[in-house]
Amino acid sequence: LTTRLPATPNMAVRSGLPRMIKQPKCCDRITACLVNAAFFGALGSSYLYGYNLSVVNAPALYIKKFYNQTWTERYGEPIGADMVTMLWSITVSIFAIGGLLGALCVTLLTKLIGRKGTLLLNNGFAVIAALLLALGEKARSFEMLIIGRFIMGVDSGIALSALPMYLGEISPRHMRGSIGQFNSILICLGVFTGQVLGLPELLGQESRWNFLFAFLALPALLQLCVLPFLPESPRFLLMERRDEAGAEKAFRAFLGKKDVSKELEEVHAESRAQNTLHMASVTELMLNPALRWQVITVMVTMACYQLCGLNAIWYYTNGILRDSGFAENVIPYIVLSTGGIETLAAVVSGLVIERIGRRPLLIFGFSAMAFFFGLLTVFLNFQDQYSWMPYLSFTCILAVIASFCSGPGGIPFVLTGELFEQSYRPAAFMIAGIVNWVANFAVGLLFPFMQESLQTYAFLVFLVVCVLGAVYLYFILPETKNKTFMDISQSFAKINKVPLGDKEIENELAIKICTRYDGYHNSVAWCPHPQQCTKV
């Protein structure tokens, strides 16, 4: 480090320190191993969650008829209308209860068997649920459908925590947002697949609805065939299993380069900077003053993710299309446009997130949703007076969906993995999962009452939620794009009102190596202002 290079023009030595030989440039290309891990990891996880959000809509009438037939066969009399409604409500809502239980298991599972191991184990729940849901009609048991939905909820609760954790830890920091958006993209693709397969020409028929649930096993089996041959999270291997050789091999596979010493040292530096190496519990995380606002931020973004009104939008779409004069048999095909817009917006968000950043996309998404909710309220109130007004209402619905998927639909999961260091990350995902599923259950339980009492003005409640979320993120959330996990932790030090740590850690975090081009050659020098350097 102290050997001077031969003199060349414009070789001004910065801060009195000599130039140092440039290290190999970080590999910017995305590797096949990284893409396969992201795609197949999401295929057996978030894709199934999205599919389950939409798959129950098409066969709803057939399932209620099956409940009635089964009840009559058992008890010799038809089931009452209230009992059918109750059984159907339990079938739908128990999915969220299973999701909450799955979120509570994530910390223990990821600690015992790792991130990849948890995803692989989770496929067992998907296969069991698929069998129960598909064979319930043959067995003349509606209990099998309810239990299958519950187990599928457990699968989704585990998946929505374990997958973002895995994706965040295997991705280089300049791709962390884009790779993390695979979670959102596959959720949207799952919703769209459920809409397509539920068409009457495909599986949306009385004689085929059980095949809609049998399909759940296919993505899980595909993941079981591919994921075992891909590496575990290198951060998990190094920091929790002390397997440096395994971590180095995993880094090489994911990054596509031989020299991964820089990445290994970054993980070692994070490990040295942590006060404890054991996995923190939820209680320890909640009571840690240095992480107070990170926890609040995750809870706010996850609550807004569920309470922003997207589930209510799905409820209104069919009614608005009927009011627009569309025939009942045409509506399912028009509804496909909502799933297509959702998927397209998620893909675009994944492509631009590393350029625009997490914070602007989140604030824009919630702000745009609030704006279009306001317009939708106006249009719905004038819908009976003008024949063309329902078309504007449907346009607003598409705009709300696109705004949601541009940022709020996927970034909250990315943020949860970025705002916490290794020892606190599993507990953070458990908290995020609890908030996510409790809010999901609350929306499903309370929205029908809101809609009955407020009618079209119910969307103003979601407008307020979106505005509050955007305001909070504007004042509290720092940008996390292309930052190390330690850098992000330091960004919250001021608002948490805690010291940065001992002098050795402060120096380790403050002194950076930056690359500059002086017109003649690339070189590396000590950077006294690393936060202002665009090439850190």
Coordinates of C-alpha atoms in Angstrom, one line a residue:
L1 CA 0.0 0.0 0.0
T2 CA 2.9 2.4 0.5
T3 CA 4.7 1.6 -2.8
R4 CA 4.5 4.6 -5.1
L5 CA 3.7 4.1 -8.8
P6 CA 5.8 5.7 -11.5
A7 CA 5.0 9.4 -12.0
T8 CA 2.4 10.1 -14.6
P9 CA 0.5 13.4 -15.5
N10 CA -2.2 14.5 -13.1
M11 CA -1.2 12.1 -10.4
A12 CA -1.9 14.4 -7.5
V13 CA -1.7 12.5 -4.3
R14 CA -4.9 13.1 -2.3
S15 CA -4.7 13.8 1.4
G16 CA -1.0 13.1 1.4
L17 CA -1.5 9.4 0.8
P18 CA 0.1 7.6 -2.2
R19 CA -1.8 6.0 -5.0
M20 CA -2.6 2.3 -4.6
I21 CA -2.9 -0.3 -7.3
K22 CA -6.4 -0.7 -8.5
Q23 CA -8.3 -3.8 -7.4
P24 CA -10.3 -5.7 -10.0
K25 CA -13.5 -4.0 -10.9
C26 CA -16.6 -5.4 -9.2
C27 CA -18.5 -7.8 -11.4
D28 CA -21.6 -5.9 -12.6
R29 CA -23.1 -8.6 -14.7
I30 CA -25.9 -10.8 -13.5
T31 CA -25.1 -14.5 -13.4
A32 CA -27.2 -17.5 -14.3
C33 CA -26.8 -18.9 -10.8
L34 CA -28.2 -15.7 -9.3
V35 CA -31.2 -15.6 -11.7
N36 CA -32.0 -19.2 -11.2
A37 CA -31.9 -18.8 -7.4
A38 CA -34.2 -15.8 -7.6
F39 CA -36.6 -17.2 -10.1
F40 CA -37.0 -20.8 -8.7
G41 CA -36.9 -19.5 -5.2
A42 CA -39.8 -17.2 -5.9
L43 CA -41.6 -19.7 -8.1
G44 CA -42.2 -22.1 -5.2
S45 CA -42.8 -19.3 -2.7
S46 CA -44.2 -15.9 -3.6
Y47 CA -45.8 -17.2 -6.9
L48 CA -47.9 -19.6 -4.9
Y49 CA -48.9 -16.8 -2.5
G50 CA -50.1 -14.7 -5.5
Y51 CA -51.9 -17.7 -7.1
N52 CA -53.8 -18.3 -3.8
L53 CA -55.0 -14.7 -3.7
S54 CA -56.9 -15.1 -7.0
V55 CA -57.6 -18.8 -7.4
V56 CA -60.6 -19.0 -5.0
N57 CA -62.6 -16.4 -7.0
A58 CA -63.5 -18.5 -10.0
P59 CA -64.8 -21.7 -8.3
A60 CA -66.5 -19.8 -5.4
L61 CA -70.0 -20.8 -6.5
Y62 CA -69.0 -24.4 -7.2
I63 CA -67.4 -24.8 -3.8
K64 CA -70.5 -23.4 -2.0
K65 CA -72.6 -25.9 -3.9
F66 CA -70.2 -28.7 -2.9
Y67 CA -70.6 -27.6 0.8
N68 CA -74.4 -27.8 0.4
Q69 CA -74.3 -31.3 -1.2
T70 CA -71.9 -32.6 1.4
W71 CA -74.0 -31.2 4.2
T72 CA -77.2 -32.8 2.8
E73 CA -75.5 -36.2 2.4
R74 CA -74.3 -36.1 6.0
Y75 CA -77.3 -34.7 7.8
G76 CA -80.2 -35.4 5.4
E77 CA -81.2 -31.7 5.0
P78 CA -79.8 -28.8 3.0
I79 CA -77.5 -26.4 4.7
G80 CA -78.7 -23.0 5.7
A81 CA -77.6 -19.8 3.9
D82 CA -75.9 -18.4 7.0
M83 CA -74.0 -21.7 7.5
V84 CA -72.8 -21.7 3.8
T85 CA -71.6 -18.1 4.2
M86 CA -69.8 -18.9 7.5
L87 CA -68.1 -22.0 6.0
W88 CA -67.0 -20.0 3.0
S89 CA -65.7 -17.1 5.1
I90 CA -63.7 -19.5 7.2
T91 CA -62.3 -21.1 4.0
V92 CA -61.1 -17.7 2.8
S93 CA -60.0 -16.1 6.0
I94 CA -58.2 -19.1 7.5
F95 CA -55.5 -18.5 4.9
A96 CA -54.4 -15.4 6.7
I97 CA -54.4 -17.2 10.1
G98 CA -52.1 -19.9 8.6
G99 CA -49.9 -17.1 7.2
L100 CA -49.5 -15.6 10.7
L101 CA -48.5 -19.0 12.1
G102 CA -46.0 -19.4 9.3
A103 CA -44.5 -16.0 10.0
L104 CA -44.0 -16.9 13.6
C105 CA -42.0 -20.0 12.6
V106 CA -39.6 -18.3 10.3
T107 CA -37.0 -17.2 12.9
L108 CA -36.6 -20.8 14.2
L109 CA -36.5 -22.4 10.8
T110 CA -34.0 -20.1 9.2
K111 CA -31.7 -20.5 12.2
L112 CA -31.9 -24.3 12.3
I113 CA -31.8 -25.2 8.6
G114 CA -30.8 -21.9 6.8
R115 CA -32.6 -19.8 4.2
K116 CA -32.5 -22.3 1.4
G117 CA -33.3 -25.2 3.7
T118 CA -36.4 -23.3 4.9
L119 CA -37.6 -22.7 1.3
L120 CA -37.1 -26.4 0.5
L121 CA -38.9 -27.6 3.6
N122 CA -41.8 -25.2 2.8
N123 CA -42.5 -27.1 -0.4
G124 CA -43.8 -29.9 1.7
F125 CA -46.6 -27.7 3.0
A126 CA -47.5 -26.7 -0.5
V127 CA -47.7 -30.3 -1.7
I128 CA -49.8 -31.4 1.3
A129 CA -52.1 -28.5 0.8
A130 CA -52.5 -29.2 -2.9
L131 CA -53.5 -32.8 -2.1
L132 CA -56.1 -31.8 0.5
L133 CA -57.6 -29.1 -1.6
A134 CA -57.7 -31.3 -4.8
L135 CA -59.1 -34.4 -3.1
G136 CA -61.6 -32.8 -0.8
E137 CA -64.4 -33.1 -3.3
K138 CA -63.6 -36.8 -4.0
A139 CA -63.5 -37.5 -0.2
R140 CA -66.8 -35.5 0.3
S141 CA -65.1 -33.5 3.0
F142 CA -65.2 -29.7 3.1
E143 CA -63.0 -29.9 6.2
M144 CA -60.1 -31.0 3.9
L145 CA -60.6 -27.8 1.9
I146 CA -60.5 -25.6 5.1
I147 CA -57.4 -27.5 6.4
G148 CA -55.7 -27.3 3.0
R149 CA -56.2 -23.5 2.9
F150 CA -54.8 -23.2 6.4
I151 CA -51.7 -25.2 5.5
M152 CA -51.3 -23.1 2.3
G153 CA -51.4 -20.1 4.5
V154 CA -48.6 -21.5 6.6
D155 CA -46.6 -22.0 3.4
S156 CA -47.2 -18.4 2.3
G157 CA -46.3 -17.0 5.7
I158 CA -43.0 -18.8 5.7
A159 CA -42.3 -17.9 2.1
L160 CA -42.9 -14.2 2.3
S161 CA -40.3 -14.0 5.1
A162 CA -37.7 -16.6 4.1
L163 CA -37.6 -15.7 0.4
P164 CA -36.8 -11.9 0.7
M165 CA -34.2 -12.8 3.4
Y166 CA -32.5 -15.3 1.0
L167 CA -32.7 -12.9 -2.0
G168 CA -31.3 -10.0 0.0
E169 CA -28.3 -12.0 1.2
I170 CA -27.3 -13.6 -2.1
S171 CA -27.5 -10.4 -4.1
P172 CA -24.6 -8.0 -4.6
R173 CA -25.6 -4.6 -3.2
H174 CA -25.9 -2.9 -6.6
M175 CA -28.5 -5.5 -7.7
R176 CA -30.2 -6.1 -4.3
G177 CA -33.3 -4.2 -5.3
S178 CA -33.7 -5.7 -8.7
I179 CA -33.2 -9.3 -7.4
G180 CA -35.5 -8.6 -4.5
Q181 CA -38.3 -7.5 -6.9
F182 CA -38.5 -11.1 -8.1
N183 CA -40.6 -11.6 -5.0
S184 CA -43.1 -8.9 -6.2
I185 CA -43.0 -9.9 -9.9
L186 CA -43.8 -13.6 -9.1
I187 CA -46.6 -12.6 -6.7
C188 CA -48.2 -10.6 -9.6
L189 CA -47.6 -13.4 -12.0
G190 CA -49.2 -15.9 -9.6
V191 CA -52.3 -13.6 -9.4
F192 CA -52.5 -13.4 -13.2
T193 CA -52.1 -17.2 -13.5
G194 CA -55.0 -17.8 -11.1
Q195 CA -57.1 -15.5 -13.2
V196 CA -56.2 -17.2 -16.5
L197 CA -56.7 -20.8 -15.2
G198 CA -60.0 -19.8 -13.7
L199 CA -61.5 -18.9 -17.0
P200 CA -64.5 -21.1 -18.0
E201 CA -62.7 -22.5 -21.1
L202 CA -59.9 -23.8 -18.8
L203 CA -60.4 -24.9 -15.2
G204 CA -63.1 -22.6 -14.1
Q205 CA -65.8 -25.2 -14.6
E206 CA -67.8 -27.3 -12.1
S207 CA -66.1 -30.5 -13.2
R208 CA -62.6 -29.1 -13.1
W209 CA -62.3 -26.7 -10.2
N210 CA -60.4 -29.2 -8.1
F211 CA -57.6 -29.1 -10.7
L212 CA -57.1 -25.4 -9.9
F213 CA -55.9 -26.5 -6.5
A214 CA -53.9 -29.5 -7.7
F215 CA -51.9 -27.0 -9.8
L216 CA -50.4 -25.7 -6.5
A217 CA -48.1 -28.8 -6.4
L218 CA -46.4 -28.0 -9.7
P219 CA -44.4 -24.9 -8.8
A220 CA -43.4 -26.5 -5.5
L221 CA -42.1 -29.6 -7.2
L222 CA -40.2 -27.5 -9.8
Q223 CA -38.5 -25.7 -6.9
L224 CA -37.6 -29.0 -5.3
C225 CA -35.9 -30.1 -8.5
V226 CA -33.8 -27.0 -8.9
L227 CA -33.1 -25.3 -5.6
P228 CA -31.1 -28.1 -4.0
F229 CA -28.4 -27.6 -6.7
L230 CA -28.0 -23.9 -5.9
P231 CA -25.9 -22.5 -3.0
E232 CA -27.1 -21.4 0.4
S233 CA -26.9 -17.8 1.5
P234 CA -23.1 -17.0 1.8
R235 CA -23.9 -14.6 4.6
F236 CA -25.6 -17.3 6.6
L237 CA -22.8 -19.8 5.9
L238 CA -20.1 -17.4 7.1
M239 CA -21.7 -15.5 10.0
E240 CA -23.9 -18.2 11.5
R241 CA -22.3 -21.5 10.4
R242 CA -18.6 -20.3 10.4
D243 CA -18.2 -22.0 7.0
E244 CA -15.8 -19.7 5.2
A245 CA -15.0 -22.2 2.5
G246 CA -18.7 -22.7 1.8
A247 CA -19.4 -19.0 1.8
E248 CA -16.5 -18.4 -0.6
K249 CA -17.8 -21.0 -3.0
A250 CA -21.4 -19.6 -2.8
F251 CA -20.1 -16.0 -3.5
R252 CA -18.2 -17.3 -6.5
A253 CA -21.3 -19.0 -7.9
F254 CA -23.6 -16.1 -7.4
L255 CA -21.2 -13.3 -8.5
G256 CA -19.5 -15.3 -11.3
K257 CA -15.9 -14.4 -10.4
K258 CA -13.0 -16.0 -8.7
D259 CA -11.8 -13.2 -6.4
V260 CA -14.5 -12.7 -3.8
S261 CA -12.1 -11.4 -1.0
K262 CA -13.9 -8.0 -1.0
E263 CA -17.3 -9.6 -0.4
L264 CA -15.9 -11.9 2.3
E265 CA -14.2 -8.9 4.1
E266 CA -17.4 -6.9 3.9
V267 CA -19.3 -9.7 5.8
H268 CA -16.4 -10.1 8.3
A269 CA -16.5 -6.3 8.9
E270 CA -20.3 -6.5 9.5
S271 CA -19.7 -9.4 11.9
R272 CA -17.0 -7.4 13.8
A273 CA -19.3 -4.4 14.0
Q274 CA -22.1 -6.3 15.7
N275 CA -22.3 -6.3 19.4
T276 CA -23.5 -10.0 19.4
L277 CA -23.1 -12.9 17.1
H278 CA -26.1 -14.9 18.3
M279 CA -29.5 -14.5 16.6
A280 CA -31.5 -11.9 18.4
S281 CA -35.0 -12.6 19.5
V282 CA -38.0 -10.4 18.7
T283 CA -38.0 -9.0 22.2
E284 CA -34.3 -8.1 21.9
L285 CA -34.9 -6.4 18.6
M286 CA -37.9 -4.4 19.9
L287 CA -36.0 -3.3 23.0
N288 CA -32.8 -2.2 21.2
P289 CA -32.8 1.6 21.0
A290 CA -30.3 1.6 18.2
L291 CA -32.9 -0.2 16.0
R292 CA -36.1 1.6 17.2
W293 CA -36.9 3.5 14.0
Q294 CA -35.9 0.6 11.7
V295 CA -38.5 -1.5 13.4
I296 CA -41.1 1.3 13.2
T297 CA -40.4 1.8 9.5
V298 CA -40.8 -1.9 8.7
M299 CA -44.1 -2.0 10.7
V300 CA -45.4 1.1 9.0
T301 CA -44.5 0.0 5.4
M302 CA -45.9 -3.5 6.0
A303 CA -49.1 -2.1 7.5
C304 CA -49.6 0.3 4.6
Y305 CA -48.8 -2.6 2.2
Q306 CA -52.0 -4.4 3.4
L307 CA -54.1 -1.4 4.4
C308 CA -53.7 0.7 1.3
G309 CA -56.8 -0.7 -0.3
L310 CA -55.7 -3.0 -3.0
N311 CA -57.7 -5.9 -1.7
A312 CA -60.8 -3.6 -1.8
I313 CA -60.0 -2.8 -5.4
W314 CA -60.4 -6.4 -6.4
Y315 CA -63.7 -6.5 -4.6
Y316 CA -65.1 -3.5 -6.6
T317 CA -63.8 -4.4 -10.1
N318 CA -66.6 -6.8 -11.1
G319 CA -69.3 -4.5 -9.9
I320 CA -67.9 -1.6 -11.8
L321 CA -67.7 -3.6 -15.0
R322 CA -71.3 -4.8 -14.6
D323 CA -72.4 -1.1 -14.2
S324 CA -70.5 -0.3 -17.3
G325 CA -72.9 -2.6 -19.3
F326 CA -70.5 -5.5 -20.0
A327 CA -72.0 -8.9 -20.3
E328 CA -71.4 -11.3 -17.3
N329 CA -69.6 -13.8 -19.5
V330 CA -67.2 -11.1 -20.8
I331 CA -66.2 -9.7 -17.4
P332 CA -63.6 -12.4 -16.5
Y333 CA -61.6 -11.6 -19.7
I334 CA -61.6 -7.9 -18.9
V335 CA -60.5 -8.5 -15.4
L336 CA -57.4 -10.2 -16.9
S337 CA -56.2 -6.7 -17.7
T338 CA -55.8 -5.9 -14.0
G339 CA -53.5 -8.9 -13.6
G340 CA -51.6 -8.0 -16.7
I341 CA -51.1 -4.3 -15.6
E342 CA -50.0 -5.6 -12.1
T343 CA -47.4 -7.8 -13.6
L344 CA -46.1 -5.2 -16.1
A345 CA -45.8 -2.5 -13.4
A346 CA -43.9 -5.0 -11.1
V347 CA -41.4 -5.8 -14.0
V348 CA -40.8 -2.1 -14.7
S349 CA -40.3 -1.4 -11.0
G350 CA -37.7 -4.2 -10.9
L351 CA -35.8 -2.7 -13.9
V352 CA -35.6 0.9 -12.6
I353 CA -35.3 0.3 -8.8
E354 CA -31.5 0.5 -8.8
R355 CA -31.5 3.7 -10.8
I356 CA -34.4 5.5 -9.0
G357 CA -34.1 4.0 -5.6
R358 CA -36.4 2.5 -3.0
R359 CA -37.5 5.7 -1.3
P360 CA -38.7 7.6 -4.4
L361 CA -40.6 4.6 -5.7
L362 CA -42.4 4.0 -2.4
I363 CA -43.4 7.7 -1.9
F364 CA -44.5 8.0 -5.5
G365 CA -46.5 4.7 -5.3
F366 CA -48.4 5.7 -2.2
S367 CA -49.0 9.3 -3.4
A368 CA -50.3 8.1 -6.8
M369 CA -52.6 5.6 -5.1
A370 CA -54.0 8.4 -2.9
F371 CA -54.6 10.6 -6.0
F372 CA -56.4 7.9 -7.9
F373 CA -58.5 6.8 -4.9
G374 CA -59.7 10.4 -4.7
L375 CA -60.7 10.4 -8.4
L376 CA -62.3 6.9 -8.0
T377 CA -64.5 8.2 -5.2
V378 CA -65.7 11.1 -7.4
F379 CA -66.3 8.9 -10.4
L380 CA -68.2 6.3 -8.4
N381 CA -70.6 8.9 -7.0
F382 CA -71.4 10.1 -10.5
Q383 CA -71.5 6.7 -12.0
D384 CA -75.3 6.5 -12.3
Q385 CA -75.7 9.9 -13.9
Y386 CA -73.4 9.4 -16.9
S387 CA -73.1 6.3 -19.0
W388 CA -69.4 6.8 -19.7
M389 CA -68.4 7.4 -16.0
P390 CA -67.9 3.7 -15.2
Y391 CA -65.2 3.5 -17.8
L392 CA -63.3 6.3 -16.0
S393 CA -63.8 4.4 -12.7
F394 CA -62.2 1.3 -14.3
T395 CA -59.3 3.4 -15.6
C396 CA -58.7 4.6 -12.0
I397 CA -58.7 1.0 -10.8
L398 CA -56.0 0.1 -13.3
A399 CA -54.0 3.2 -12.2
V400 CA -54.3 2.3 -8.6
I401 CA -53.0 -1.2 -9.3
A402 CA -50.1 0.1 -11.4
S403 CA -49.2 2.6 -8.7
F404 CA -49.2 -0.1 -6.0
C405 CA -47.0 -2.4 -8.0
S406 CA -44.5 0.4 -9.0
G407 CA -43.2 0.4 -5.4
P408 CA -45.4 -0.5 -2.4
G409 CA -46.1 -3.9 -3.9
G410 CA -42.6 -5.3 -3.5
I411 CA -40.2 -2.8 -1.9
P412 CA -41.4 -3.3 1.8
F413 CA -40.0 -6.9 1.6
V414 CA -36.7 -5.6 0.2
L415 CA -36.5 -3.0 2.9
T416 CA -37.0 -5.5 5.7
G417 CA -33.9 -7.3 4.5
E418 CA -31.9 -4.2 4.1
L419 CA -32.6 -2.2 7.3
F420 CA -31.2 -4.9 9.7
E421 CA -27.8 -6.6 10.1
Q422 CA -27.5 -10.4 10.1
S423 CA -28.2 -11.2 13.7
Y424 CA -31.4 -9.2 13.8
R425 CA -32.8 -10.0 10.3
P426 CA -34.8 -13.2 11.1
A427 CA -36.5 -11.4 14.0
A428 CA -37.2 -8.4 11.8
F429 CA -38.9 -10.6 9.2
M430 CA -41.0 -12.2 11.9
I431 CA -42.2 -8.8 13.0
A432 CA -42.9 -7.8 9.4
G433 CA -44.8 -11.1 8.8
I434 CA -46.9 -10.6 11.9
V435 CA -47.9 -7.1 10.9
N436 CA -48.5 -8.2 7.3
W437 CA -50.8 -11.1 8.1
V438 CA -52.7 -9.3 11.0
A439 CA -53.4 -6.4 8.6
N440 CA -54.4 -8.8 5.9
F441 CA -56.9 -10.5 8.2
A442 CA -58.2 -7.1 9.5
V443 CA -58.9 -5.9 5.9
G444 CA -60.8 -9.1 5.0
L445 CA -62.8 -8.9 8.3
L446 CA -63.6 -5.2 8.4
F447 CA -63.9 -4.1 4.7
P448 CA -67.4 -5.6 4.2
F449 CA -68.6 -3.5 7.1
M450 CA -66.8 -0.4 5.9
Q451 CA -68.3 -0.8 2.4
E452 CA -71.8 -1.3 3.8
S453 CA -71.6 1.8 6.0
L454 CA -69.6 4.2 3.8
Q455 CA -70.5 2.9 0.4
T456 CA -68.3 4.5 -2.3
Y457 CA -66.7 6.8 0.4
A458 CA -64.9 3.7 1.8
F459 CA -62.0 4.5 -0.5
L460 CA -61.3 7.7 1.3
V461 CA -60.1 5.6 4.3
F462 CA -57.5 4.1 2.0
L463 CA -56.6 7.5 0.7
V464 CA -55.8 8.6 4.2
V465 CA -53.6 5.5 4.8
C466 CA -51.7 6.1 1.6
V467 CA -51.1 9.8 2.4
L468 CA -49.9 9.0 5.9
G469 CA -47.6 6.3 4.6
A470 CA -46.0 8.6 2.0
V471 CA -45.5 11.4 4.5
Y472 CA -43.9 9.1 7.0
L473 CA -41.5 7.6 4.4
Y474 CA -40.6 11.1 3.1
F475 CA -39.4 12.3 6.6
I476 CA -38.0 9.1 8.1
L477 CA -36.8 6.6 5.5
P478 CA -33.2 7.1 4.1
E479 CA -32.3 5.8 0.7
T480 CA -30.8 2.3 0.9
K481 CA -29.8 1.9 -2.7
N482 CA -26.2 0.5 -3.2
K483 CA -25.4 0.7 0.5
T484 CA -23.9 -2.0 2.7
F485 CA -26.0 -3.2 5.6
M486 CA -23.6 -1.4 8.0
D487 CA -24.0 1.9 6.0
I488 CA -27.8 1.6 6.3
S489 CA -27.6 1.0 10.1
Q490 CA -25.5 4.1 10.4
S491 CA -28.1 6.1 8.5
F492 CA -30.5 5.6 11.4
A493 CA -28.0 6.4 14.1
K494 CA -28.9 10.1 14.3
I495 CA -32.7 9.6 14.4
N496 CA -32.3 6.8 17.0
K497 CA -30.2 9.2 19.1
V498 CA -27.6 6.6 19.9
P499 CA -23.8 6.8 19.5
L500 CA -22.3 5.3 16.4
G501 CA -20.2 2.9 18.4
D502 CA -16.6 2.7 19.5
K503 CA -13.8 4.5 17.7
E504 CA -12.5 1.4 15.9
I505 CA -15.9 0.7 14.4
E506 CA -16.4 4.3 13.4
N507 CA -13.1 4.4 11.6
E508 CA -13.8 1.1 9.9
L509 CA -17.1 2.5 8.6
A510 CA -15.8 6.0 7.8
I511 CA -12.7 5.1 5.8
K512 CA -13.7 3.9 2.4
I513 CA -11.8 2.9 -0.8
C514 CA -13.1 4.7 -3.8
T515 CA -12.2 4.4 -7.5
R516 CA -11.5 7.5 -9.6
Y517 CA -10.6 8.1 -13.2
D518 CA -8.1 10.9 -13.6
G519 CA -8.0 11.0 -17.4
Y520 CA -5.0 8.7 -17.9
H521 CA -5.6 5.6 -15.7
N522 CA -7.9 4.1 -13.1
S523 CA -6.5 4.3 -9.6
V524 CA -7.6 3.7 -6.0
A525 CA -7.1 6.2 -3.2
W526 CA -8.4 6.9 0.3
C527 CA -11.6 8.9 0.1
P528 CA -12.1 11.4 2.9
H529 CA -15.8 12.0 1.9
P530 CA -17.1 8.5 1.0
Q531 CA -20.8 9.5 1.1
Q532 CA -20.2 12.1 -1.7
C533 CA -18.3 9.7 -3.9
T534 CA -20.4 8.1 -6.7
K535 CA -18.0 5.2 -7.1
V536 CA -17.8 3.8 -3.5

